[in-house]
Amino acid sequence: MTVLVRPKALGDYKIREFRMLIDGKWVDGAEGRTIERVAPGHGVTVSRYQAATKIDAERAIAAARRAFDDGPWPRMTASERSLTLLRAADMIAARADELAFLDAIESGKPISQAKAELAGAADIWRYAAALARDLSGESYNTLGDGTLGVVLREAIGVVSIITPWNFPFLIVSQKLPFALAAGCTTVVKPSELTSGSTLVLGEILEAAGVPAGVVNIIVGTGPEAGAPLTSHPAVDMVSFTGSTGVGRLTMANAAQTLKKVSLELGGKNPQIVFPDANLDEFIDAAVFGAYFNAGECCNAGSRLILHRDIADEVTARIASLSAKVKVGDPLDPETQVGAIITPQHLEKIAGYVSSASSDGATVAHGGAALDLGMGQFMAPTILSAVRPDMAVAREEVFGPVLSVLTFETTEEAIRIANSIDYGLSAGVWSRDFDTCLTIGRRVRAGTIWMNTFMDGASELPFGGYRQSGLGRELGRHAVEDYTETKTLNMHIGQRTNWWMPR
């Protein structure tokens, strides 16, 4: 039995109205249309945004272009930009409860999780502030007496930042502060489902002293507001997080003007478990990895690849612990799995479960939507007897659904892990460090966790192989991703005339 936490009515909550931020002004959209967000956990409208069109996107791009070409931000010292980012980090921490509440009601994530994400986001802003002062170029005094070479790092220019609905504040914080640290100007388009906290971030950045036009924030759909941000010739770089399908479209649009593109896309992440693993620790990590953020997470540990000798025992133990997971009201501090983002997405998740069951998989736990009186929820679900060729084992379900596969040899486990198009992350569980290193070196993924899962830090790069994306976020080189290099080749002394006839 799943532990249910039934949603409580929001009471006297008043719909929050938001405008767009363009060139330092809070404005309405050109067409005056709005987007309303219905809380997935409560079934009532909680936010109303101005809906951006191509006209609004182009206004925001023009503002960012002016701010980069003629404004003070790219010309400030690194220490000045760093201090501004530190002020923003302090203000994020001060308004963390407000921001977490917005993320919880708009995305359906548990409020306790949202608060933890805000703490992590503030740390990322502080880390970016430190990196701002570490950005440097190179010099070459080794090219002979007549030549000195200097390599400069310069901000790449105007950056379009497009973020998804599942981690509204955390993901914009993995991009925006590093672009700002480099001296770039930006246009940010959060998902139209969860834009509230990003718009509040605009208020914070204004108060922190970011000049007008440096950060512009618009809200709208991908075709209307997002597409211009990926194809406009005045944009120098696109940083996108979302589905692999939309990532391909983003890359194709950006190719029209040969922009730099950074893509953080989908994942179908395996956890490979050997018989000598600490199963008590793994069981906890497996449940967390599968159901964190209701499984609406590119890093979800949605594929368990279990050694056949322990598969039945481990599956039964995971099912037993899954039954204790608390599902329901995102605003209840005890909730561990909140609501599914939209009714349509809930149908998609249920469709994967139904299809897998028809193909021969066994529903070992859950398997159905939950009726809690309001909103939309999915029971934590475990599918056993899953084959590597099934859709549920190859495609990103993006819901609280765990697929269990089995292996006999290390080679077979590696082959199964690498048999899909994604390569974002993976986990390996064994007390034998040789086994862990073998898996870590041969599984093709951007992050390999060893005897843990979904740990992270601002200092560690994040990104994927293959169709999980291009480039990396976070880590000590994160600011460099938003720069170009320029070579200054300087002649010293009298130049030899080597071309013209004598």
PDB file of N, CA and C in Angstrom, residues 68 73-74 78 81 128 131-138 151-159 175-186 236-239 259-262 472 476-487:
ATOM      1  N   PHE A  68      25.089  44.324 -24.215  1.00  0.00           N
ATOM      2  CA  PHE A  68      26.419  43.735 -24.404  1.00  0.00           C
ATOM      3  C   PHE A  68      27.325  44.665 -25.204  1.00  0.00           C
ATOM      4  N   TRP A  73      28.103  46.098 -18.210  1.00  0.00           N
ATOM      5  CA  TRP A  73      28.337  44.785 -17.604  1.00  0.00           C
ATOM      6  C   TRP A  73      29.566  44.062 -18.161  1.00  0.00           C
ATOM      7  N   PRO A  74      29.733  43.931 -19.495  1.00  0.00           N
ATOM      8  CA  PRO A  74      30.919  43.222 -19.992  1.00  0.00           C
ATOM      9  C   PRO A  74      32.221  43.959 -19.692  1.00  0.00           C
ATOM     10  N   ALA A  78      36.164  41.862 -13.057  1.00  0.00           N
ATOM     11  CA  ALA A  78      35.648  40.583 -12.576  1.00  0.00           C
ATOM     12  C   ALA A  78      35.212  40.678 -11.119  1.00  0.00           C
ATOM     13  N   ARG A  81      31.673  42.171 -10.959  1.00  0.00           N
ATOM     14  CA  ARG A  81      30.640  41.181 -11.303  1.00  0.00           C
ATOM     15  C   ARG A  81      30.504  40.141 -10.197  1.00  0.00           C
ATOM     16  N   ALA A 128      29.818  30.445  -8.798  1.00  0.00           N
ATOM     17  CA  ALA A 128      30.011  31.209 -10.025  1.00  0.00           C
ATOM     18  C   ALA A 128      30.693  32.545  -9.738  1.00  0.00           C
ATOM     19  N   LEU A 131      34.320  31.898  -9.496  1.00  0.00           N
ATOM     20  CA  LEU A 131      34.934  31.617 -10.792  1.00  0.00           C
ATOM     21  C   LEU A 131      35.083  32.873 -11.642  1.00  0.00           C
ATOM     22  N   ALA A 132      34.220  33.859 -11.421  1.00  0.00           N
ATOM     23  CA  ALA A 132      34.319  35.097 -12.192  1.00  0.00           C
ATOM     24  C   ALA A 132      35.713  35.700 -12.070  1.00  0.00           C
ATOM     25  N   ARG A 133      36.308  35.602 -10.905  1.00  0.00           N
ATOM     26  CA  ARG A 133      37.623  36.211 -10.656  1.00  0.00           C
ATOM     27  C   ARG A 133      38.771  35.290 -11.039  1.00  0.00           C
ATOM     28  N   ASP A 134      38.440  34.055 -11.412  1.00  0.00           N
ATOM     29  CA  ASP A 134      39.469  33.091 -11.790  1.00  0.00           C
ATOM     30  C   ASP A 134      39.633  32.994 -13.300  1.00  0.00           C
ATOM     31  N   LEU A 135      38.742  33.639 -14.053  1.00  0.00           N
ATOM     32  CA  LEU A 135      38.792  33.557 -15.512  1.00  0.00           C
ATOM     33  C   LEU A 135      40.047  34.262 -16.025  1.00  0.00           C
ATOM     34  N   SER A 136      40.816  33.580 -16.848  1.00  0.00           N
ATOM     35  CA  SER A 136      42.072  34.157 -17.317  1.00  0.00           C
ATOM     36  C   SER A 136      42.427  33.616 -18.694  1.00  0.00           C
ATOM     37  N   GLY A 137      43.397  34.235 -19.332  1.00  0.00           N
ATOM     38  CA  GLY A 137      43.871  33.787 -20.634  1.00  0.00           C
ATOM     39  C   GLY A 137      45.231  33.123 -20.511  1.00  0.00           C
ATOM     40  N   GLU A 138      46.037  33.266 -21.581  1.00  0.00           N
ATOM     41  CA  GLU A 138      47.346  32.620 -21.618  1.00  0.00           C
ATOM     42  C   GLU A 138      48.345  33.587 -22.258  1.00  0.00           C
ATOM     43  N   VAL A 151      46.680  35.049 -25.398  1.00  0.00           N
ATOM     44  CA  VAL A 151      45.352  34.518 -25.695  1.00  0.00           C
ATOM     45  C   VAL A 151      44.374  35.086 -24.672  1.00  0.00           C
ATOM     46  N   LEU A 152      43.409  35.845 -25.165  1.00  0.00           N
ATOM     47  CA  LEU A 152      42.402  36.456 -24.303  1.00  0.00           C
ATOM     48  C   LEU A 152      41.158  35.577 -24.238  1.00  0.00           C
ATOM     49  N   ARG A 153      40.469  35.660 -23.102  1.00  0.00           N
ATOM     50  CA  ARG A 153      39.127  35.074 -23.002  1.00  0.00           C
ATOM     51  C   ARG A 153      38.129  36.208 -22.901  1.00  0.00           C
ATOM     52  N   GLU A 154      37.177  36.231 -23.823  1.00  0.00           N
ATOM     53  CA  GLU A 154      36.166  37.280 -23.852  1.00  0.00           C
ATOM     54  C   GLU A 154      34.780  36.666 -23.775  1.00  0.00           C
ATOM     55  N   ALA A 155      33.866  37.387 -23.153  1.00  0.00           N
ATOM     56  CA  ALA A 155      32.475  36.925 -23.090  1.00  0.00           C
ATOM     57  C   ALA A 155      31.952  36.680 -24.502  1.00  0.00           C
ATOM     58  N   ILE A 156      31.208  35.592 -24.681  1.00  0.00           N
ATOM     59  CA  ILE A 156      30.770  35.217 -26.020  1.00  0.00           C
ATOM     60  C   ILE A 156      29.739  36.183 -26.577  1.00  0.00           C
ATOM     61  N   GLY A 157      28.965  36.865 -25.700  1.00  0.00           N
ATOM     62  CA  GLY A 157      27.995  37.837 -26.184  1.00  0.00           C
ATOM     63  C   GLY A 157      26.621  37.634 -25.582  1.00  0.00           C
ATOM     64  N   VAL A 158      25.604  37.600 -26.437  1.00  0.00           N
ATOM     65  CA  VAL A 158      24.211  37.410 -26.001  1.00  0.00           C
ATOM     66  C   VAL A 158      23.917  35.913 -25.935  1.00  0.00           C
ATOM     67  N   VAL A 159      23.421  35.469 -24.792  1.00  0.00           N
ATOM     68  CA  VAL A 159      23.125  34.053 -24.579  1.00  0.00           C
ATOM     69  C   VAL A 159      21.629  33.865 -24.330  1.00  0.00           C
ATOM     70  N   LYS A 175      23.047  27.743 -15.102  1.00  0.00           N
ATOM     71  CA  LYS A 175      23.414  28.402 -16.349  1.00  0.00           C
ATOM     72  C   LYS A 175      23.685  29.894 -16.156  1.00  0.00           C
ATOM     73  N   LEU A 176      22.669  30.613 -15.673  1.00  0.00           N
ATOM     74  CA  LEU A 176      22.698  32.070 -15.682  1.00  0.00           C
ATOM     75  C   LEU A 176      23.874  32.672 -14.924  1.00  0.00           C
ATOM     76  N   PRO A 177      24.200  32.245 -13.701  1.00  0.00           N
ATOM     77  CA  PRO A 177      25.293  32.932 -12.997  1.00  0.00           C
ATOM     78  C   PRO A 177      26.637  32.779 -13.688  1.00  0.00           C
ATOM     79  N   PHE A 178      26.852  31.676 -14.395  1.00  0.00           N
ATOM     80  CA  PHE A 178      28.123  31.477 -15.092  1.00  0.00           C
ATOM     81  C   PHE A 178      28.196  32.361 -16.335  1.00  0.00           C
ATOM     82  N   ALA A 179      27.070  32.510 -17.041  1.00  0.00           N
ATOM     83  CA  ALA A 179      27.036  33.431 -18.174  1.00  0.00           C
ATOM     84  C   ALA A 179      27.293  34.863 -17.709  1.00  0.00           C
ATOM     85  N   LEU A 180      26.684  35.241 -16.587  1.00  0.00           N
ATOM     86  CA  LEU A 180      26.893  36.585 -16.043  1.00  0.00           C
ATOM     87  C   LEU A 180      28.330  36.768 -15.558  1.00  0.00           C
ATOM     88  N   ALA A 181      28.890  35.745 -14.950  1.00  0.00           N
ATOM     89  CA  ALA A 181      30.266  35.831 -14.465  1.00  0.00           C
ATOM     90  C   ALA A 181      31.232  36.099 -15.610  1.00  0.00           C
ATOM     91  N   ALA A 182      30.945  35.549 -16.789  1.00  0.00           N
ATOM     92  CA  ALA A 182      31.810  35.752 -17.950  1.00  0.00           C
ATOM     93  C   ALA A 182      31.656  37.135 -18.553  1.00  0.00           C
ATOM     94  N   GLY A 183      30.555  37.835 -18.209  1.00  0.00           N
ATOM     95  CA  GLY A 183      30.304  39.153 -18.777  1.00  0.00           C
ATOM     96  C   GLY A 183      29.279  39.147 -19.891  1.00  0.00           C
ATOM     97  N   CYS A 184      28.554  38.036 -20.062  1.00  0.00           N
ATOM     98  CA  CYS A 184      27.539  37.936 -21.110  1.00  0.00           C
ATOM     99  C   CYS A 184      26.269  38.676 -20.694  1.00  0.00           C
ATOM    100  N   THR A 185      25.426  38.932 -21.674  1.00  0.00           N
ATOM    101  CA  THR A 185      24.059  39.372 -21.425  1.00  0.00           C
ATOM    102  C   THR A 185      23.129  38.267 -21.901  1.00  0.00           C
ATOM    103  N   THR A 186      21.882  38.269 -21.416  1.00  0.00           N
ATOM    104  CA  THR A 186      21.061  37.075 -21.574  1.00  0.00           C
ATOM    105  C   THR A 186      19.592  37.386 -21.842  1.00  0.00           C
ATOM    106  N   ASP A 236      24.322  34.910 -29.738  1.00  0.00           N
ATOM    107  CA  ASP A 236      25.611  34.277 -29.985  1.00  0.00           C
ATOM    108  C   ASP A 236      25.691  32.834 -29.476  1.00  0.00           C
ATOM    109  N   MET A 237      24.854  32.488 -28.497  1.00  0.00           N
ATOM    110  CA  MET A 237      24.928  31.157 -27.902  1.00  0.00           C
ATOM    111  C   MET A 237      23.564  30.788 -27.345  1.00  0.00           C
ATOM    112  N   VAL A 238      23.255  29.501 -27.385  1.00  0.00           N
ATOM    113  CA  VAL A 238      22.026  28.977 -26.794  1.00  0.00           C
ATOM    114  C   VAL A 238      22.398  27.922 -25.760  1.00  0.00           C
ATOM    115  N   SER A 239      21.866  28.059 -24.558  1.00  0.00           N
ATOM    116  CA  SER A 239      22.006  27.040 -23.523  1.00  0.00           C
ATOM    117  C   SER A 239      20.616  26.507 -23.211  1.00  0.00           C
ATOM    118  N   LYS A 259      25.498  29.206 -34.273  1.00  0.00           N
ATOM    119  CA  LYS A 259      25.689  29.596 -32.878  1.00  0.00           C
ATOM    120  C   LYS A 259      26.346  28.465 -32.092  1.00  0.00           C
ATOM    121  N   LYS A 260      26.990  28.843 -31.027  1.00  0.00           N
ATOM    122  CA  LYS A 260      27.425  27.836 -30.059  1.00  0.00           C
ATOM    123  C   LYS A 260      26.189  27.324 -29.328  1.00  0.00           C
ATOM    124  N   VAL A 261      26.140  26.005 -29.083  1.00  0.00           N
ATOM    125  CA  VAL A 261      24.984  25.391 -28.440  1.00  0.00           C
ATOM    126  C   VAL A 261      25.455  24.503 -27.297  1.00  0.00           C
ATOM    127  N   SER A 262      24.812  24.658 -26.148  1.00  0.00           N
ATOM    128  CA  SER A 262      25.008  23.763 -25.011  1.00  0.00           C
ATOM    129  C   SER A 262      23.669  23.093 -24.718  1.00  0.00           C
ATOM    130  N   ARG A 472      29.082  20.682 -20.925  1.00  0.00           N
ATOM    131  CA  ARG A 472      28.976  20.414 -19.491  1.00  0.00           C
ATOM    132  C   ARG A 472      28.573  21.694 -18.760  1.00  0.00           C
ATOM    133  N   ARG A 476      34.752  23.742 -12.632  1.00  0.00           N
ATOM    134  CA  ARG A 476      35.656  24.896 -12.650  1.00  0.00           C
ATOM    135  C   ARG A 476      35.768  25.545 -14.020  1.00  0.00           C
ATOM    136  N   HIS A 477      35.322  24.860 -15.077  1.00  0.00           N
ATOM    137  CA  HIS A 477      35.381  25.448 -16.415  1.00  0.00           C
ATOM    138  C   HIS A 477      34.038  26.010 -16.861  1.00  0.00           C
ATOM    139  N   ALA A 478      33.055  26.071 -15.971  1.00  0.00           N
ATOM    140  CA  ALA A 478      31.701  26.461 -16.372  1.00  0.00           C
ATOM    141  C   ALA A 478      31.649  27.870 -16.946  1.00  0.00           C
ATOM    142  N   VAL A 479      32.399  28.800 -16.392  1.00  0.00           N
ATOM    143  CA  VAL A 479      32.392  30.168 -16.918  1.00  0.00           C
ATOM    144  C   VAL A 479      33.034  30.212 -18.298  1.00  0.00           C
ATOM    145  N   GLU A 480      34.064  29.406 -18.510  1.00  0.00           N
ATOM    146  CA  GLU A 480      34.741  29.384 -19.811  1.00  0.00           C
ATOM    147  C   GLU A 480      33.797  28.979 -20.940  1.00  0.00           C
ATOM    148  N   ASP A 481      32.780  28.196 -20.630  1.00  0.00           N
ATOM    149  CA  ASP A 481      31.839  27.772 -21.667  1.00  0.00           C
ATOM    150  C   ASP A 481      31.123  28.956 -22.294  1.00  0.00           C
ATOM    151  N   TYR A 482      31.066  30.073 -21.587  1.00  0.00           N
ATOM    152  CA  TYR A 482      30.377  31.265 -22.089  1.00  0.00           C
ATOM    153  C   TYR A 482      31.366  32.303 -22.624  1.00  0.00           C
ATOM    154  N   THR A 483      32.524  31.837 -23.082  1.00  0.00           N
ATOM    155  CA  THR A 483      33.545  32.742 -23.608  1.00  0.00           C
ATOM    156  C   THR A 483      34.021  32.283 -24.984  1.00  0.00           C
ATOM    157  N   GLU A 484      34.682  33.214 -25.659  1.00  0.00           N
ATOM    158  CA  GLU A 484      35.457  32.934 -26.861  1.00  0.00           C
ATOM    159  C   GLU A 484      36.925  33.222 -26.544  1.00  0.00           C
ATOM    160  N   THR A 485      37.837  32.590 -27.290  1.00  0.00           N
ATOM    161  CA  THR A 485      39.253  32.928 -27.152  1.00  0.00           C
ATOM    162  C   THR A 485      39.689  33.781 -28.334  1.00  0.00           C
ATOM    163  N   LYS A 486      40.565  34.721 -28.056  1.00  0.00           N
ATOM    164  CA  LYS A 486      41.101  35.621 -29.082  1.00  0.00           C
ATOM    165  C   LYS A 486      42.618  35.645 -28.948  1.00  0.00           C
ATOM    166  N   THR A 487      43.308  35.429 -30.067  1.00  0.00           N
ATOM    167  CA  THR A 487      44.769  35.450 -30.071  1.00  0.00           C
ATOM    168  C   THR A 487      45.290  36.828 -30.464  1.00  0.00           C
TER     169      THR A 487
END
